[in-house]
XYZ file of C-alpha atoms in Angstrom:
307
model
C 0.000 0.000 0.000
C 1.369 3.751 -0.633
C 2.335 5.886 2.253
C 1.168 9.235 2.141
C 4.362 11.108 3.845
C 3.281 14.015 6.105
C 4.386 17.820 5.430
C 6.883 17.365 8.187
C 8.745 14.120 6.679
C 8.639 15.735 3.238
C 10.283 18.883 4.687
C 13.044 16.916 6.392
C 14.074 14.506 2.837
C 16.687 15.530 0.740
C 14.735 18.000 -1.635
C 17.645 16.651 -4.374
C 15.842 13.571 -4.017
C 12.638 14.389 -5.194
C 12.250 15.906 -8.481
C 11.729 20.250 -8.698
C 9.569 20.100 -11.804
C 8.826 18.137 -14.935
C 9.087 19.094 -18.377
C 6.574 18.112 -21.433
C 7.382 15.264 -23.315
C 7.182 16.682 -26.525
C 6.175 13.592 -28.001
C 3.245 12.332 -26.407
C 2.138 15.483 -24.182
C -1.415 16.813 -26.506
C -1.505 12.855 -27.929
C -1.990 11.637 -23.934
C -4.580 14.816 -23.351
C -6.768 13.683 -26.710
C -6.967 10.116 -25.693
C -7.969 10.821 -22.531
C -10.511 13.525 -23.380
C -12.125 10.959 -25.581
C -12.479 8.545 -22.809
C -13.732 11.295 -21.070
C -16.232 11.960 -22.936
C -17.780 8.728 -22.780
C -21.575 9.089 -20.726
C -20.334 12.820 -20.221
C -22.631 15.220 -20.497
C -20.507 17.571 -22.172
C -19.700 14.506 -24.396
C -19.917 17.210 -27.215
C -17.740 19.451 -25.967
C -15.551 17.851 -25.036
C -14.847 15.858 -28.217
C -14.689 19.026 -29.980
C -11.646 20.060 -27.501
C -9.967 16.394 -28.231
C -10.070 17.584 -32.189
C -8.765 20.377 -31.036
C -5.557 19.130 -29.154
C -4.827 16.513 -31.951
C -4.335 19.825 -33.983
C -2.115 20.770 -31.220
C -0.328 17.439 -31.388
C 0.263 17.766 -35.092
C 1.695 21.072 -35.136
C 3.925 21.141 -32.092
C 5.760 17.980 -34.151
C 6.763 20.662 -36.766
C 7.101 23.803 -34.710
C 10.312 25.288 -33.045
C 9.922 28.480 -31.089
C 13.255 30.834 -31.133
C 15.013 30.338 -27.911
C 15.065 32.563 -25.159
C 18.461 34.845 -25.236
C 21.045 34.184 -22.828
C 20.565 38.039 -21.555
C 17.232 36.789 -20.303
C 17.938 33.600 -18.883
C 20.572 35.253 -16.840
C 18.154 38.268 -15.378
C 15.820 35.326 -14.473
C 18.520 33.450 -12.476
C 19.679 36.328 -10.672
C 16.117 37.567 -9.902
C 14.454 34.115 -9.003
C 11.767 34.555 -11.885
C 10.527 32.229 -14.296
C 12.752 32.473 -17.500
C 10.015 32.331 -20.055
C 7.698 34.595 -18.284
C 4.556 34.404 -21.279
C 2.753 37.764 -20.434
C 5.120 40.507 -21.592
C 7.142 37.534 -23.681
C 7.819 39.192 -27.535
C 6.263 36.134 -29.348
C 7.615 35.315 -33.099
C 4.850 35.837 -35.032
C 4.875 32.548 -36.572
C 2.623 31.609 -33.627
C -0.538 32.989 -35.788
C 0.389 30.784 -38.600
C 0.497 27.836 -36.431
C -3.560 29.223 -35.243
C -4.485 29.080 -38.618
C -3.031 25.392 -39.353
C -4.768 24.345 -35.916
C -8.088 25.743 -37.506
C -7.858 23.978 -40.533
C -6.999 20.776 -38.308
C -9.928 21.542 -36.586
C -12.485 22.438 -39.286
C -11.746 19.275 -41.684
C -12.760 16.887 -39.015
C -16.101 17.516 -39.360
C -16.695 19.765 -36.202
C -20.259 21.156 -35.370
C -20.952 24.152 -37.568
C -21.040 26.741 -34.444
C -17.102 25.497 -34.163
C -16.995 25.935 -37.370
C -17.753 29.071 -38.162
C -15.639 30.578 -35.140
C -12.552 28.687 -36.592
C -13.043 30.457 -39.850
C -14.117 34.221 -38.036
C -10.540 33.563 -36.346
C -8.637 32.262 -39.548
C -10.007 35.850 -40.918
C -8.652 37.632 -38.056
C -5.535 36.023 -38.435
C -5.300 36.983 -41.834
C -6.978 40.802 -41.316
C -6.247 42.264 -37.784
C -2.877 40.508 -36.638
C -2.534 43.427 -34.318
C -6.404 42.658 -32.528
C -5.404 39.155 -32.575
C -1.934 39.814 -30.718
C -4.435 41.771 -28.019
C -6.945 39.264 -27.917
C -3.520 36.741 -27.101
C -2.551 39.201 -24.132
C -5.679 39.277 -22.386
C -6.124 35.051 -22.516
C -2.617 35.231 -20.972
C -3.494 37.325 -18.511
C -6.856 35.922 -17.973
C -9.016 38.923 -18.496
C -12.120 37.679 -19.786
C -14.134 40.706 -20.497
C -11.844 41.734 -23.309
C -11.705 38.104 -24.801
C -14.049 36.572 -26.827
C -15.483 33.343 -24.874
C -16.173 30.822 -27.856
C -12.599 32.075 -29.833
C -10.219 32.185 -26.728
C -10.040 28.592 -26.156
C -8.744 28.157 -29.538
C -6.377 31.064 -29.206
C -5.164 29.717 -25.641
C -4.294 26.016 -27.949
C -1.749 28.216 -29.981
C -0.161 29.645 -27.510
C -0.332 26.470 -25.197
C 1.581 24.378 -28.541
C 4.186 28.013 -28.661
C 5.111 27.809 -24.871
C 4.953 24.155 -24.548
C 7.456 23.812 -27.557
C 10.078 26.358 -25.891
C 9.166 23.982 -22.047
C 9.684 21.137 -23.593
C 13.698 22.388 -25.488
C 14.533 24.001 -22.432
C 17.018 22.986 -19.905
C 15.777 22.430 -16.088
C 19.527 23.215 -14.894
C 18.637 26.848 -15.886
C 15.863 27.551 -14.020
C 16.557 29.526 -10.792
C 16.683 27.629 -7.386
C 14.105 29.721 -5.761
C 10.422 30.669 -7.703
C 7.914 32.936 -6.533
C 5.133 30.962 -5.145
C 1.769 29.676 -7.113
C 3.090 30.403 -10.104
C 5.192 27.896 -13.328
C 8.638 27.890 -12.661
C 9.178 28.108 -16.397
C 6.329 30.425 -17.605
C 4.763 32.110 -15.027
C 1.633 30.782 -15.391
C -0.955 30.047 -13.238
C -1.588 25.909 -12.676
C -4.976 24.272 -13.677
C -5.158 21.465 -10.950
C -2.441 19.118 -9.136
C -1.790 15.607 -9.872
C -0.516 13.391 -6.724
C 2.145 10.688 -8.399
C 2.710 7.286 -8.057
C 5.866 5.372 -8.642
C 10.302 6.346 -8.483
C 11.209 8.952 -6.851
C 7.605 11.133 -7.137
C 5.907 8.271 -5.106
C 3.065 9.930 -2.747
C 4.292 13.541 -4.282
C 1.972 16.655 -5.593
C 3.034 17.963 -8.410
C 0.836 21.068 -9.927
C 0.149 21.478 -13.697
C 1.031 24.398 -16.071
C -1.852 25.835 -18.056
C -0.026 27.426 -20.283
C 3.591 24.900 -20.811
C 2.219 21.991 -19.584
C 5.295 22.057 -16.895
C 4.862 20.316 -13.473
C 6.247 21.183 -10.557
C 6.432 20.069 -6.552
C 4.687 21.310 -4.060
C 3.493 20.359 -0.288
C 0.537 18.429 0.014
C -1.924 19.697 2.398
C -1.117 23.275 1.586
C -3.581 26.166 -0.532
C -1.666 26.080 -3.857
C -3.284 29.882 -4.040
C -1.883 31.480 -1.129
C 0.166 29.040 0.677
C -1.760 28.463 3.452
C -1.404 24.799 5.666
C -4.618 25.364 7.800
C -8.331 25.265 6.759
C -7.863 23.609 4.238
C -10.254 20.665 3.321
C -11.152 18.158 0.222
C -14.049 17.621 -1.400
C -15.933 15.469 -3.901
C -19.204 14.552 -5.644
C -20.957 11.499 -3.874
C -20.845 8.661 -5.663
C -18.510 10.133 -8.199
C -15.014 8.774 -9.302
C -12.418 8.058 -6.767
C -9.249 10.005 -6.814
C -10.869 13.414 -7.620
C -10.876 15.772 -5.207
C -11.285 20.141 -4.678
C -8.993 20.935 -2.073
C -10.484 24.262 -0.713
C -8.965 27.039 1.235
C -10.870 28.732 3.825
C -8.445 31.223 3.957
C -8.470 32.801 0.638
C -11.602 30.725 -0.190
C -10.874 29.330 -3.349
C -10.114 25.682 -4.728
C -8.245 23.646 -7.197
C -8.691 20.037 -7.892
C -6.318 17.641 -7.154
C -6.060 14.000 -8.790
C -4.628 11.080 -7.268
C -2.973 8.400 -9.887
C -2.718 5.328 -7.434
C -6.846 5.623 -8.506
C -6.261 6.120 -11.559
C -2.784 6.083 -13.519
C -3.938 7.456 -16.268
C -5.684 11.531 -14.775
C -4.659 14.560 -17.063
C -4.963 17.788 -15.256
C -6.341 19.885 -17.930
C -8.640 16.820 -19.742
C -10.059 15.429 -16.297
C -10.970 19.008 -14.781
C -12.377 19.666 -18.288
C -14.655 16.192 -17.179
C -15.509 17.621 -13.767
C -17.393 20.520 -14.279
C -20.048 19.199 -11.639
C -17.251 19.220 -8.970
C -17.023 22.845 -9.656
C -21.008 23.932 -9.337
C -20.433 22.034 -6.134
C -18.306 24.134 -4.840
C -19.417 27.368 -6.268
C -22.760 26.303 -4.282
C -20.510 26.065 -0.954
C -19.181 29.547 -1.400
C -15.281 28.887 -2.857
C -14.040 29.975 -6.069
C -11.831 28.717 -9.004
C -8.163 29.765 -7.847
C -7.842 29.662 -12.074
C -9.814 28.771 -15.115
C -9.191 25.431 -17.352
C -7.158 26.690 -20.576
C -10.097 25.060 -22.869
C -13.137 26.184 -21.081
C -12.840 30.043 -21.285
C -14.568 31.315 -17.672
C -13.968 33.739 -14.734
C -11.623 31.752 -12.501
């Protein structure tokens, strides 16, 4: 049987012995998040949805295999090591343009697999933008980075957060872990910046029994404490709950300090959880909690809301 180790005995291991952070495999990372969304989706009733989102990350799939970010300069890197801040920090980041080219080969991904015609139809309103207003689409890009819905369009962004998820998850997935600072500001991707979509509790090496949060943005992992408010760092009030009679090994852990929640998935339940496909599946777990007063710490990359 796994042992859960308490905050205390994780605090007194050698940290060297448990893994920081881990990077995408750049292989398998949107393939593993499509297969799983179509299991999802089986008796779901947002089957619809999300099937259109597993189209959607297949596009992502195919065009991360061909796409190759420019690297971040040596300048930068260096500032971010010195300063304890994440080294491809995406809001503020200059992206290459070629980012809206890979948008419009995700679209046509998308649209030729025979997508509901509402899909359809905001796939080609964004190829046109793409093609029209690069300068409104670069805005509309800032704001879903920054997570300011009002200025976003809510049926376009999630395909606009897929682009820049395959950009930043390219650069995650060529970088090199010995670079990133020792120390990161708290909450927050080690790599990007970016806020985390749930938490994932591992199984197996040297992760056994460990918490590792997800990237929204990079698809980077990183360690943190168990039993502590990924939000605001908080180790009391906090408290986990579920749907009755609803899968094992899915979880909100709430804070009743800043009074907000992430889920949290536990693999010796199920190997096979995705952060961003299984709190995609979950949505129920969330009116739950929105009826017991907490709020989304931060929203799901493919289901454009106010966190």
């Amino acid at each position: 049987m796994q042992r859960i180790l308490s905050r205390g005995e994780i605090e007194s291991l050698d940290h060297t012995a448990i893994p920081r952070f881990g990077l995408p495999v750049r292989a398998t990372v949107f393939a593993d998040r499509a297969a799983r969304l179509r299991h999802l989706a089986q008796d779901n009733p947002a089957s619809a949805y999300l099937l259109l989102m597993a189209k959607l990350v297949d596009a992502q799939q195919h065009v991360l295999s061909g796409f190759s970010a420019p690297e971040a300069l040596a300048e930068r890197l260096s500032l971010a090591q010195a300063h304890g801040m994440p080294p491809l920090q995406a809001i503020g980041w200059q992206r290459d343009p070629a980012w809206r080219g890979m948008l419009v080969a995700m679209l046509d991904h998308v649209a030729g697999a025979g997508v509901p015609e509402p899909a359809g139809k905001v796939c080609a309103q964004l190829k046109r933008l793409a093609h029209e207003d690069s300068a409104a689409l670069e805005t509309m890009a800032d704001a879903v980075l920054a997570e300011r819905d009002g200025e976003v369009d809510s049926a376009m962004a999630p395909f606009v957060m897929a682009a820049l998820q395959v950009y930043w998850t390219d650069l995650a997935s060529r970088f090199d872990e010995r670079q990133l600072p020792v120390v990161s500001p708290f909450g927050v991707c080690p790599v990007c910046a970016s806020l985390p979509v749930a938490s994932v509790v591992r199984i197996g090496g040297q992760r056994d029994g460990c918490r590792y949060l997800c990237c929204s943005l990079c698809s980077t992992q990183w360690h943190l404490v168990r039993v502590t408010c990924s939000h605001c760092e908080q180790t009391e009030g906090i408290a986990y709950h579920s749907i009755e009679g609803g899968p094992e090994g899915i979880k909100a852990e709430s804070c009743d300090h800043c009074h907000t929640y992430r889920k949290i998935f536990y693999h010796e339940k199920d190997q096979y959880f995705e952060a961003v496909a299984d709190d995609l599946a979950t949505l129920p777990l969330d009116v739950l909690m929105g009826e017991e007063g907490y709020s989304r710490a931060s929203a799901n990359p493919l289901l454009w809301q106010h966190p």
